[in-house]
Amino acid sequence: MGGDFWCVFLWHGSNESLPSAEAVMFLKFSLRSVFYGAGGGNDIQWCFSQVKGAVDDDVAEADIISTVEFNHSGELLATGDKGGRVVIFQQEQENKTQSHSRGEYNVYSTFQSHEPEFDYLKSLEIEEKINKIRWLPQKNAAQFLLSTNDKTIKLWKISERDKRPEGYNLKEEDGRYRDPTTVTTLRVPVFRPMDLMVEASPRRIFANAHTYHINSISINSDYETYLSADDLRINLWHLEITDRSFNIVDIKPANMEELTEVITAAEFHPNSCSTFVYSSSKGTIRLCDMRASALCDRHSKLFEEPEDPSNRSFFSEIISSISDVKFSHSGRYMMTRDYLSVKIWDLNMENRPVETYQVHEYLRSKLCSLYENDCIFDKFECCWNGSDSIVMTGSYNNFFRMFDRNTKRDITLEASRENNKPRTVLKPRKVCASGKRKKDEISVDSLDFNKKILHTAWHPKENIIAVATTNNLYIFQDKMN
Amino acid sequence: MEFKLEAHRIVSISLGKIYSARGQRGGLKLHKNLLVSLVLRSARQVYLSEPGCPPEPPPAPAGHPEEEPPPRTAAWAAEEPPLPPPPQDEAGRDCPGPRPRRCCCGENRGGCAGAPPPPHCPRKRSAGERGQAGSPLKKPRREEEEPPPLPPPPSPPCEQEDMETGNVASLISIFGSSFSGLLSKEPKGRRRPPLDGGEAAAGTAPAEAAAEPGQICCDEPVLRTLNPWSTAIVAF
């Protein structure tokens, strides 16, 4: 990133005698990049930008946000909720005169993706909650995304309509058919502009392939296939074919009484279309190559860190369960999130992660209470920034954390309506684990465990982040001078 | 002893979670119930391997660990080499400060009175097994390997203040058939589980019993009849 800015700066410098306003801005960016390191986590000043969602404290269960995802360009931001709805926000085109702020995200489309269903055979209700959304890269004017609940994946096409045909011969403008005998002249229908309408239509329904609850979907880099993973199996689909899928991983034991681990997340490698990883409830990650065999039960690599015996407790198993796995954009690293930490793994090294970041180590002594109130089962996600230099994940009390891999500094911020003036710089927060609490620190016992940030997303190119609290979506961006 | 008490509490909580999971919307969550069953197994192991309800915890931290019989990790030995018993002086050094070694559920216990760390239940696969194909390890049947149980003390009062005998009987009948008993019942939302007997005595419906996990079950005979973790999730 820094390199690009330098090039531009030099170009401006050589062609103009006096630096233009633009050149000055580039100069600021490039100097900042050089001196502070591009994308330095603590050197980004995060500002509140927007918050979406209901204000009142009484949260309707259907409004609980269950997934957040930027599309490949970052122009669109999709959220899914427990009520089965998908809401897509679109970034406004940047206002050239207001160079100090990026476009706002406004609602672009809202649709009901999944409805509650009932499995009559098993007498079980199937929740409509959207577990994951994944965008396809844009190929034409329309946008496509995959959304999934526990059992069914759907491919949605989101398209714009800003023209409509008028002047049919056999139909009135309101759609009623005209009596053909009353037609005396012929005219050619023409397209006339209309108010922009965004339509979402389900193009494919991929159903009946999962016995257990789907936890992940991931689109292959070939943009033709994708995988879906449930607790015990991973299936490979072709985007065009809905009546068939290939099972590529099956860890169901012959006797369910011998079950010891489940699949918790799975993702395709960003560049290698035959490689994917899946994480388990035992804290292991397996990398599989589909070229090796049709059924990838034998992993190519197994990533596992030996347990620290001094940390052993009744809950060691639970907190080592991996809740999310994400490849870096480069494809060289992958990140895993377990209950207390974020780990970065080099794909070439299986026996331990290359970096470990503690998210909220102060909770280690509270595991029993967290088990009691079920918080220990919370599945936090994690994400990379566009340049893979910073990773972000959520915590409790509406806190979220960022770790800068280069400077090794970290920051804790809070998503709260109290800081809701645009361009208000967020104040770093600190949790006091024990002992004397300093001013502005918050003690562990005052943390609100009902306010959890499970889902976060980082714009693929800019320093814009989307952070979901229970039912609100916060958008923060860096302070642009 | 605190560990036994804590283990007992964890067992109650875990059973409550499994019980209440039956009626939840969307069906049994395999992952969560697997984790709960693992905790349940761990806690049960600790609970059963600790001696029966002892008198007051000894005031002096030192010396206590020696009286403790070596942890019964025989059942686990099949899976991994047993770990050496904890060093004696560590317990003394630890208390009353925070314990670096496993303190039951990891909580820092300032007032912890020198009880030794509970037996290790190492669950990470050893290097030799790591090369195994992705199928999960088979867990050897534990029940047959356990040493014969101590004669159960007559309802040790220190642990069972709120014994709801009615609920215990109900749960025994459910769990007696190794969790498949759990699953033969209808989910809570549709029909009340046809528990036999005991409800009248307790006066609380099973749903409410699940809401108060501390009161469910958990005396030694029940724990021994539990056919555990292994079978927790035969849901599907």
XYZ file of C-alpha atoms in Angstrom:
717
model
C 0.000 0.000 0.000
C 2.731 2.420 0.901
C 4.502 1.665 -2.339
C 1.566 2.635 -4.458
C 1.233 5.952 -2.761
C 4.875 6.751 -3.287
C 4.585 6.170 -7.001
C 1.720 8.555 -7.303
C 3.511 11.149 -5.279
C 6.557 11.080 -7.482
C 4.463 11.364 -10.590
C 2.782 14.444 -9.267
C 6.050 15.881 -8.122
C 7.715 15.634 -11.474
C 4.925 16.980 -13.586
C 3.875 19.991 -11.623
C 5.866 22.816 -10.233
C 3.536 23.475 -7.364
C 1.888 20.588 -5.562
C -1.835 20.430 -6.257
C -4.317 19.808 -3.483
C -4.471 16.220 -4.568
C -0.751 15.849 -4.479
C -0.690 17.252 -0.985
C -3.229 14.684 0.104
C -1.239 11.905 -1.454
C 1.808 13.239 0.270
C 0.072 13.034 3.601
C -0.990 9.476 2.959
C 2.366 8.339 1.779
C 4.247 9.933 4.632
C 1.862 8.442 7.060
C 2.339 5.054 5.488
C 6.091 5.351 5.607
C 6.382 6.541 9.133
C 3.618 4.606 10.770
C 3.397 1.553 8.610
C 0.467 1.104 6.310
C -2.611 0.041 8.161
C -1.125 0.259 11.641
C -3.914 -0.777 13.934
C -3.258 1.676 16.666
C -2.365 4.403 14.299
C -5.673 4.228 12.604
C -8.032 6.472 14.430
C -11.373 4.822 14.222
C -14.402 7.046 14.032
C -18.018 6.350 14.338
C -19.747 6.534 11.005
C -23.217 5.023 11.179
C -25.424 2.721 13.196
C -28.309 0.725 11.762
C -31.104 -0.906 13.652
C -33.628 -0.283 16.372
C -32.710 1.975 19.227
C -34.706 0.443 22.018
C -33.179 -1.970 24.449
C -35.933 -4.489 24.038
C -34.497 -6.658 21.325
C -36.903 -8.602 19.162
C -35.403 -12.019 18.623
C -35.952 -11.870 14.895
C -33.782 -8.764 14.690
C -30.716 -10.399 16.146
C -27.985 -10.108 13.540
C -26.464 -13.461 12.724
C -24.022 -12.688 9.930
C -22.285 -9.714 8.290
C -20.401 -9.728 5.005
C -18.954 -7.165 2.597
C -19.007 -8.022 -1.084
C -15.795 -8.202 -3.101
C -15.690 -4.526 -3.948
C -16.881 -3.361 -0.559
C -19.662 -1.383 -2.112
C -22.300 -3.682 -0.673
C -22.677 -4.874 2.899
C -25.069 -7.703 3.673
C -26.480 -8.717 7.035
C -28.581 -11.720 7.922
C -30.714 -12.034 11.015
C -32.458 -14.589 13.129
C -35.747 -13.867 11.433
C -34.410 -15.132 8.123
C -34.093 -11.715 6.526
C -31.231 -10.333 4.533
C -30.599 -6.605 4.458
C -28.110 -5.223 1.960
C -26.591 -1.780 2.348
C -24.952 0.078 -0.494
C -22.236 2.629 -0.156
C -23.049 6.001 -1.627
C -20.806 7.161 -4.375
C -18.137 9.348 -2.872
C -18.829 12.988 -2.948
C -15.850 14.572 -4.601
C -16.146 17.774 -2.651
C -16.350 15.998 0.664
C -13.047 14.297 0.476
C -12.853 13.846 4.211
C -15.548 11.252 4.441
C -16.398 8.173 2.564
C -19.825 7.370 1.284
C -22.449 6.275 3.722
C -24.095 2.900 3.606
C -27.813 3.008 2.984
C -30.362 0.276 2.652
C -30.271 -1.118 -0.846
C -32.413 -4.211 -0.605
C -34.284 -6.181 2.038
C -35.758 -9.581 1.483
C -36.904 -12.640 3.329
C -34.348 -15.281 2.514
C -35.494 -18.198 4.608
C -38.711 -19.085 6.370
C -39.144 -21.427 9.304
C -39.817 -24.938 8.149
C -40.867 -28.136 9.756
C -39.217 -31.484 9.207
C -42.085 -33.870 9.575
C -39.950 -36.951 9.570
C -37.928 -35.903 12.573
C -40.544 -33.709 14.205
C -38.130 -30.839 14.267
C -38.531 -27.241 13.447
C -35.899 -25.792 11.121
C -34.882 -22.332 12.133
C -34.934 -19.579 9.576
C -31.923 -17.880 11.074
C -29.334 -16.966 8.457
C -26.116 -18.617 9.485
C -23.885 -17.315 6.735
C -23.904 -15.085 3.680
C -21.237 -15.253 1.021
C -21.042 -12.999 -2.016
C -20.136 -14.132 -5.466
C -17.830 -11.881 -7.435
C -19.729 -9.645 -9.775
C -19.891 -10.855 -13.349
C -22.588 -8.634 -14.795
C -24.968 -5.942 -13.679
C -26.622 -8.161 -11.110
C -25.195 -9.200 -7.743
C -25.330 -12.736 -6.442
C -25.021 -14.060 -2.944
C -25.425 -17.359 -1.155
C -27.339 -17.397 2.089
C -27.891 -20.398 4.293
C -29.862 -21.435 7.322
C -29.388 -24.741 9.154
C -30.470 -26.884 6.246
C -30.890 -25.038 2.960
C -28.622 -22.826 0.900
C -30.064 -20.346 -1.536
C -28.501 -18.402 -4.369
C -30.032 -14.959 -4.599
C -29.843 -12.596 -7.513
C -30.087 -8.950 -6.656
C -30.758 -6.792 -9.662
C -31.699 -3.235 -10.310
C -34.532 -2.124 -12.388
C -34.673 1.480 -13.422
C -36.661 1.213 -16.620
C -39.929 -0.348 -17.455
C -41.615 -1.069 -20.732
C -44.605 0.994 -21.624
C -46.928 0.965 -24.543
C -47.967 -2.629 -24.897
C -50.643 -3.312 -27.381
C -52.510 -6.036 -25.557
C -52.075 -4.838 -21.982
C -53.146 -1.703 -20.219
C -50.580 0.150 -18.178
C -51.880 -1.440 -15.004
C -51.497 -4.915 -16.466
C -55.081 -5.694 -17.338
C -55.483 -7.328 -20.662
C -57.236 -5.402 -23.372
C -59.870 -6.930 -25.519
C -58.019 -7.704 -28.770
C -60.927 -6.495 -30.795
C -60.478 -2.980 -29.437
C -56.959 -2.734 -30.772
C -57.039 -0.605 -33.843
C -53.455 0.522 -34.166
C -50.117 -1.002 -33.333
C -47.329 0.665 -31.474
C -43.876 -0.412 -30.380
C -43.445 -0.621 -26.620
C -40.604 1.514 -25.301
C -38.577 1.571 -22.119
C -39.168 4.542 -19.914
C -37.197 5.431 -16.802
C -38.714 4.625 -13.456
C -37.695 4.920 -9.827
C -34.918 2.549 -9.027
C -36.206 -0.738 -7.790
C -33.937 -3.406 -6.392
C -35.251 -6.911 -6.720
C -34.021 -10.035 -5.068
C -34.999 -13.360 -6.509
C -33.936 -16.850 -5.523
C -32.192 -18.429 -8.461
C -31.155 -21.730 -6.925
C -32.251 -23.653 -3.892
C -29.760 -26.220 -2.610
C -31.694 -28.372 -0.207
C -31.819 -31.783 1.416
C -28.120 -32.388 1.556
C -27.449 -31.859 5.240
C -28.609 -33.955 8.122
C -26.931 -31.742 10.686
C -26.827 -27.993 11.064
C -24.959 -26.074 8.382
C -22.304 -23.872 9.946
C -20.307 -22.684 6.914
C -20.466 -22.023 3.230
C -17.484 -21.050 1.132
C -17.218 -20.211 -2.526
C -14.360 -21.736 -4.440
C -11.884 -19.581 -6.306
C -13.114 -21.183 -9.499
C -16.377 -19.322 -8.887
C -18.258 -22.371 -10.075
C -18.391 -24.540 -7.009
C -18.823 -24.005 -3.321
C -18.791 -26.062 -0.174
C -21.245 -26.296 2.659
C -20.316 -27.785 6.003
C -22.432 -29.117 8.819
C -21.368 -30.690 12.101
C -20.218 -33.919 10.550
C -20.066 -33.544 6.785
C -18.877 -31.234 4.068
C -20.531 -31.178 0.672
C -19.339 -29.754 -2.617
C -21.854 -28.129 -4.917
C -21.874 -26.678 -8.367
C -23.642 -23.356 -8.439
C -25.713 -24.411 -11.413
C -26.780 -27.802 -10.104
C -29.180 -28.108 -7.233
C -30.176 -31.744 -7.281
C -26.780 -33.177 -6.620
C -23.887 -32.520 -4.324
C -20.724 -34.424 -3.574
C -19.802 -35.363 -0.072
C -16.132 -34.589 0.411
C -15.691 -34.956 4.153
C -17.558 -37.258 6.479
C -16.501 -37.608 10.084
C -19.594 -39.288 11.341
C -18.558 -42.358 13.302
C -20.281 -45.649 12.636
C -21.582 -45.529 16.150
C -22.732 -42.097 17.216
C -21.914 -42.971 20.777
C -18.281 -42.700 19.815
C -18.548 -39.156 18.589
C -15.754 -37.018 19.958
C -15.523 -34.041 17.664
C -17.548 -32.070 15.168
C -16.759 -29.745 12.299
C -17.117 -26.144 13.331
C -16.093 -24.158 10.230
C -14.782 -24.705 6.720
C -13.350 -22.507 4.008
C -11.866 -22.813 0.557
C -8.388 -21.498 -0.043
C -8.589 -18.088 -1.764
C -6.297 -19.068 -4.611
C -6.017 -22.810 -4.790
C -9.284 -24.256 -6.017
C -8.592 -27.750 -4.788
C -7.660 -26.819 -1.239
C -9.907 -26.213 1.720
C -9.653 -26.341 5.478
C -12.039 -27.309 8.201
C -11.787 -26.730 11.920
C -13.037 -28.936 14.688
C -14.421 -28.688 18.174
C -11.157 -30.158 19.426
C -9.144 -27.188 18.281
C -7.622 -28.795 15.219
C -7.640 -27.609 11.640
C -7.341 -29.974 8.744
C -6.256 -28.929 5.300
C -7.516 -31.150 2.522
C -6.717 -31.416 -1.137
C -9.566 -32.565 -3.332
C -7.155 -33.901 -5.888
C -5.946 -36.536 -3.456
C -9.190 -38.459 -3.348
C -12.891 -38.049 -3.801
C -13.566 -38.320 -0.110
C -11.169 -36.097 1.776
C -11.287 -37.944 5.062
C -7.543 -38.115 5.114
C -6.169 -34.695 5.653
C -3.127 -33.385 3.879
C -2.146 -31.295 6.864
C -3.249 -31.242 10.457
C -2.767 -28.054 12.412
C -2.805 -28.502 16.133
C -1.127 -26.796 19.023
C -0.253 -28.958 22.007
C -2.307 -28.057 25.000
C -0.746 -26.132 27.817
C -1.142 -28.489 30.768
C -1.068 -25.684 33.279
C -4.275 -24.313 31.849
C -6.193 -27.511 32.176
C -9.694 -27.283 33.579
C -13.068 -28.851 33.138
C -13.632 -26.416 30.337
C -10.412 -26.785 28.402
C -12.184 -28.708 25.706
C -14.876 -26.140 25.241
C -12.564 -23.178 25.037
C -10.293 -24.887 22.562
C -13.163 -25.459 20.169
C -12.585 -23.318 17.111
C -15.491 -21.072 16.242
C -14.175 -19.541 13.021
C -11.436 -20.068 10.476
C -10.476 -17.534 7.824
C -7.748 -17.572 5.235
C -5.733 -14.428 4.764
C -6.291 -12.672 1.455
C -2.850 -13.764 0.371
C -3.623 -17.390 1.105
C -0.394 -17.813 3.001
C -1.938 -17.738 6.462
C -5.117 -18.716 8.161
C -6.625 -17.406 11.344
C -8.635 -19.356 13.890
C -10.751 -18.090 16.728
C -11.305 -20.096 19.856
C -13.047 -18.836 22.949
C -10.210 -16.848 24.428
C -7.765 -16.234 21.618
C -7.059 -15.643 17.961
C -4.313 -17.677 16.323
C -2.552 -17.117 13.054
C -1.193 -20.195 11.341
C 1.336 -20.403 8.578
C 0.091 -23.048 6.179
C 3.584 -24.422 6.056
C 3.790 -25.058 9.765
C 1.450 -27.496 11.373
C 2.664 -27.911 14.881
C 1.882 -24.499 16.250
C 0.508 -21.128 15.240
C 2.930 -18.394 14.303
C 1.019 -15.772 16.266
C -1.405 -15.941 19.157
C -3.410 -13.009 20.411
C -5.355 -13.081 23.642
C -8.751 -11.576 23.193
C -10.043 -11.588 26.751
C -7.738 -13.678 28.896
C -9.368 -12.207 32.001
C -12.253 -14.566 31.357
C -10.159 -17.640 32.012
C -10.902 -17.511 35.701
C -14.617 -17.118 35.039
C -15.139 -20.143 32.882
C -17.438 -21.872 35.308
C -19.837 -18.948 35.401
C -19.610 -18.567 31.661
C -20.473 -22.209 31.330
C -23.453 -21.756 33.538
C -24.856 -18.844 31.600
C -24.006 -20.476 28.272
C -21.674 -17.691 27.200
C -18.865 -20.180 26.877
C -20.630 -21.552 23.813
C -20.661 -18.213 22.026
C -19.148 -18.480 18.574
C -17.044 -15.453 17.842
C -15.930 -14.763 14.318
C -12.773 -13.035 13.182
C -11.655 -11.186 10.091
C -8.623 -9.831 8.295
C -8.165 -6.357 6.919
C -7.533 -5.969 3.222
C -3.760 -6.068 3.511
C -3.690 -8.910 6.078
C -1.838 -6.704 8.520
C -4.583 -6.398 11.123
C -7.053 -8.913 12.476
C -10.237 -8.139 14.305
C -12.630 -10.036 16.509
C -15.406 -9.344 18.956
C -15.812 -9.737 22.690
C -18.346 -8.936 25.409
C -19.740 -5.646 26.610
C -19.927 -4.652 22.953
C -16.175 -4.513 22.843
C -14.214 -5.539 19.811
C -10.499 -6.003 19.471
C -7.954 -5.394 16.757
C -4.452 -6.805 16.625
C -1.800 -5.297 14.438
C 0.471 -8.079 13.286
C 3.301 -5.750 12.380
C 3.491 -3.470 15.391
C 2.176 -6.151 17.755
C -0.088 -3.561 19.292
C -3.707 -4.129 20.016
C -6.689 -1.996 20.764
C -10.077 -2.488 22.339
C -12.985 -0.388 21.118
C -16.629 -0.269 22.000
C -19.663 -0.192 19.746
C -22.055 2.022 21.576
C -24.582 4.644 20.714
C -22.895 6.986 23.138
C -20.221 7.794 20.606
C -22.609 8.368 17.798
C -21.519 11.653 16.367
C -19.970 11.128 12.996
C -16.229 11.490 12.963
C -16.071 11.105 16.726
C -12.854 9.241 17.339
C -13.414 6.124 19.397
C -11.674 6.021 22.700
C -9.679 2.880 23.429
C -11.165 0.811 26.231
C -9.457 -1.238 28.842
C -10.634 -4.040 31.030
C -9.180 -4.314 34.477
C -8.649 -7.955 35.253
C -7.907 -7.677 38.923
C -6.571 -5.350 41.497
C -7.078 -1.663 41.499
C -9.195 -0.373 38.737
C -7.830 2.702 37.129
C -9.994 5.529 35.977
C -11.762 4.755 32.705
C -11.116 1.075 33.090
C -13.944 -1.332 33.437
C -13.729 -4.277 35.762
C -14.412 -7.797 34.601
C -17.397 -8.127 36.867
C -19.096 -5.121 35.334
C -18.925 -6.493 31.835
C -22.275 -7.061 30.261
C -22.193 -10.587 28.881
C -25.454 -10.103 27.083
C -23.832 -7.528 24.862
C -21.631 -9.594 22.641
C -20.051 -8.879 19.314
C -19.917 -12.142 17.416
C -19.850 -10.848 13.853
C -17.482 -8.319 12.354
C -16.418 -7.569 8.802
C -13.680 -5.465 7.251
C -14.025 -3.714 3.925
C -11.787 -5.490 1.405
C -9.944 -2.350 0.415
C -10.596 0.488 2.816
C -10.432 0.982 6.532
C -14.146 0.627 6.982
C -15.465 -1.956 9.404
C -18.909 -3.296 10.134
C -19.499 -4.486 13.671
C -22.719 -6.197 14.711
C -23.966 -5.945 18.258
C -27.036 -7.962 19.138
C -29.421 -6.111 16.895
C -27.519 -3.096 15.654
C -24.965 -2.753 12.914
C -22.215 -0.211 13.506
C -20.032 1.130 10.752
C -16.737 2.688 11.668
C -14.090 4.163 9.437
C -10.714 5.663 9.916
C -10.359 9.364 10.375
C -9.391 10.888 7.102
C -7.704 14.199 7.512
C -14.024 -31.217 49.565
C -14.366 -28.336 47.233
C -13.552 -30.197 44.072
C -16.170 -32.776 44.672
C -18.691 -30.071 45.392
C -17.714 -28.174 42.323
C -17.787 -31.289 40.205
C -21.190 -32.088 41.563
C -22.392 -28.651 40.675
C -21.020 -28.911 37.186
C -22.666 -32.265 36.724
C -26.009 -30.790 37.760
C -25.623 -27.842 35.463
C -24.592 -30.075 32.578
C -27.473 -32.424 33.034
C -29.794 -29.471 33.141
C -28.412 -28.205 29.888
C -28.779 -31.532 28.158
C -32.260 -31.898 29.470
C -33.403 -28.484 28.393
C -31.754 -28.848 25.023
C -34.323 -31.387 24.052
C -37.092 -28.906 23.631
C -35.247 -26.131 21.935
C -36.237 -24.820 18.596
C -34.276 -26.013 15.628
C -33.462 -29.386 17.093
C -30.615 -30.648 19.182
C -27.431 -28.691 18.703
C -24.927 -31.434 18.223
C -21.856 -29.330 18.887
C -23.060 -27.780 22.089
C -24.368 -31.024 23.466
C -21.146 -32.788 22.654
C -19.219 -30.177 24.593
C -21.613 -30.392 27.497
C -21.281 -34.132 27.561
C -17.503 -33.846 27.633
C -17.691 -31.515 30.596
C -20.143 -33.854 32.221
C -17.792 -36.750 31.784
C -14.911 -34.772 33.191
C -16.860 -33.640 36.186
C -18.254 -37.071 36.804
C -14.781 -38.511 36.681
C -13.603 -36.078 39.273
C -16.654 -36.566 41.377
C -16.388 -40.304 41.466
C -12.681 -40.481 41.945
C -12.635 -38.162 44.894
C -13.293 -39.869 48.207
C -16.712 -39.622 49.765
C -17.771 -36.400 51.385
C -15.002 -35.658 53.814
C -15.148 -33.676 57.024
C -14.025 -30.047 57.137
C -11.248 -29.330 54.726
C -7.991 -29.470 56.605
C -6.699 -26.064 57.596
C -3.086 -26.754 56.726
C -2.430 -26.795 53.032
C 0.674 -28.903 53.214
C 0.564 -32.596 53.672
C -2.938 -33.002 52.421
C -2.053 -34.137 48.956
C -0.305 -37.191 50.279
C -3.505 -38.645 51.623
C -5.165 -38.469 48.269
C -5.163 -41.762 46.438
C -3.540 -41.539 43.042
C -6.029 -40.348 40.484
C -7.860 -43.117 38.774
C -6.743 -42.482 35.305
C -6.812 -46.130 34.450
C -9.715 -45.531 32.184
C -7.794 -42.926 30.292
C -4.632 -44.925 30.080
C -5.982 -46.744 27.122
C -5.946 -43.540 25.183
C -2.795 -41.866 26.378
C 0.119 -42.458 28.690
C -0.897 -41.425 32.200
C 0.560 -38.195 33.455
C 2.664 -38.225 36.600
C 0.876 -37.298 39.816
C 1.115 -33.650 40.709
C 4.070 -32.618 42.786
C 3.319 -32.452 46.449
C 4.705 -29.110 47.257
C 2.833 -27.337 44.545
C -0.462 -27.488 46.346
C 1.110 -26.079 49.429
C 2.747 -23.337 47.520
C -0.348 -22.455 45.646
C -2.775 -21.878 48.389
C -4.165 -19.547 49.368
C -3.050 -17.704 46.272
C -4.330 -18.381 42.774
C -3.587 -21.846 41.537
C -1.614 -22.173 38.356
C -2.636 -25.765 37.987
C -6.106 -26.741 37.226
C -8.333 -25.648 40.008
C -11.437 -27.563 39.292
C -13.014 -25.222 36.840
C -10.104 -22.901 36.469
C -11.479 -20.338 38.834
C -9.032 -18.617 41.062
C -9.799 -19.598 44.561
C -8.176 -17.393 47.045
C -9.436 -19.394 49.926
C -8.708 -22.733 48.401
C -7.650 -25.018 51.150
C -4.845 -27.019 49.712
C -6.852 -29.693 48.034
C -4.830 -31.322 45.303
C -5.662 -30.745 41.711
C -8.245 -33.140 40.372
C -7.002 -36.031 38.289
C -5.975 -35.204 34.809
C -8.232 -36.192 32.037
C -5.961 -35.634 29.100
C -7.939 -35.580 25.992
C -5.588 -34.277 23.367
C -4.555 -37.049 21.102
C -1.022 -38.203 21.439
C 1.366 -37.841 18.559
C 0.951 -41.421 17.537
C -2.709 -41.046 17.000
C -2.383 -37.814 15.207
C -1.629 -39.524 11.983
C -4.940 -41.248 12.100
C -7.362 -40.427 9.393
C -9.907 -37.834 10.248
C -12.362 -40.150 11.915
C -12.792 -39.405 15.581
C -11.124 -41.600 18.122
C -13.056 -44.450 19.470
C -13.595 -44.027 23.131
C -13.161 -47.227 25.054
C -16.032 -48.073 27.255
C -15.237 -46.574 30.581
C -17.751 -48.219 32.757
C -16.209 -51.653 32.747
C -12.802 -50.301 33.594
C -13.786 -48.314 36.581
C -12.764 -49.745 39.905
C -15.611 -51.026 42.026
C -17.388 -48.105 43.549
C -17.005 -47.158 47.143
C -20.028 -48.002 49.232
C -22.156 -44.949 48.757
C -22.350 -42.827 51.855
C -25.877 -42.348 53.061
C -26.874 -39.100 51.377
C -23.941 -36.986 52.460
C -25.662 -33.923 53.793
C -22.907 -31.555 52.824
C -23.777 -31.928 49.178
C -27.418 -32.525 48.902
C -29.273 -29.777 50.562
C -31.990 -29.699 47.976
C -32.363 -33.296 46.964
C -35.460 -33.625 44.919
C -35.956 -37.326 45.056
C -38.803 -37.138 42.649
C -36.673 -35.589 39.956
C -33.924 -38.042 40.608
C -36.186 -40.952 40.037
C -37.412 -39.408 36.828
C -33.967 -38.747 35.555
C -32.749 -42.184 36.456
C -35.515 -43.616 34.398
C -34.581 -41.424 31.473
C -30.879 -41.832 31.666
C -31.059 -45.454 32.584
C -31.353 -46.386 28.977
C -28.189 -44.505 28.097
C -29.595 -41.318 26.694
C -31.663 -43.080 24.144
C -34.116 -42.812 26.963
C -33.751 -39.063 26.578
C -34.448 -39.177 22.939
C -37.456 -41.369 22.952
C -39.288 -38.592 24.665
C -41.054 -35.922 22.710
C -39.509 -32.501 22.514
C -40.742 -30.142 25.138
C -42.556 -27.922 22.730
C -44.906 -30.578 21.564
C -45.702 -32.766 24.460
C -44.689 -33.080 28.025
C -42.164 -35.884 28.359
C -43.912 -38.850 29.883
C -41.763 -39.149 32.935
C -42.938 -41.799 35.258
C -43.590 -41.436 38.918
C -41.669 -38.795 40.629
C -43.236 -35.617 39.414
C -45.974 -35.695 41.928
C -43.507 -35.850 44.730
C -41.480 -32.941 43.518
C -44.432 -30.978 42.351
C -42.393 -29.347 39.644
C -42.821 -30.082 35.999
C -39.751 -31.339 34.181
C -39.485 -28.084 32.338
C -39.123 -26.233 35.562
C -36.811 -28.811 36.900
C -34.593 -28.165 33.969
C -34.638 -24.521 34.816
C -33.181 -25.219 38.193
C -30.296 -27.419 37.336
C -28.919 -27.335 40.789
C -31.757 -29.418 41.998
C -31.577 -32.134 39.479
C -30.316 -35.444 40.517
C -26.711 -36.042 41.222
C -26.276 -38.363 43.998
C -23.696 -41.048 43.624
C -25.899 -43.952 42.633
C -27.362 -41.916 39.809
C -23.981 -40.882 38.599
C -22.868 -44.430 38.473
C -25.797 -45.563 36.452
C -25.282 -42.784 33.986
C -24.037 -44.187 30.780
C -22.196 -41.145 29.822
C -20.941 -38.651 27.425
C -20.314 -41.222 24.881
C -23.966 -41.612 24.352
C -25.006 -38.087 24.944
C -25.770 -37.196 21.483
C -27.401 -39.995 19.795
C -29.973 -37.481 18.784
C -30.035 -38.183 15.152
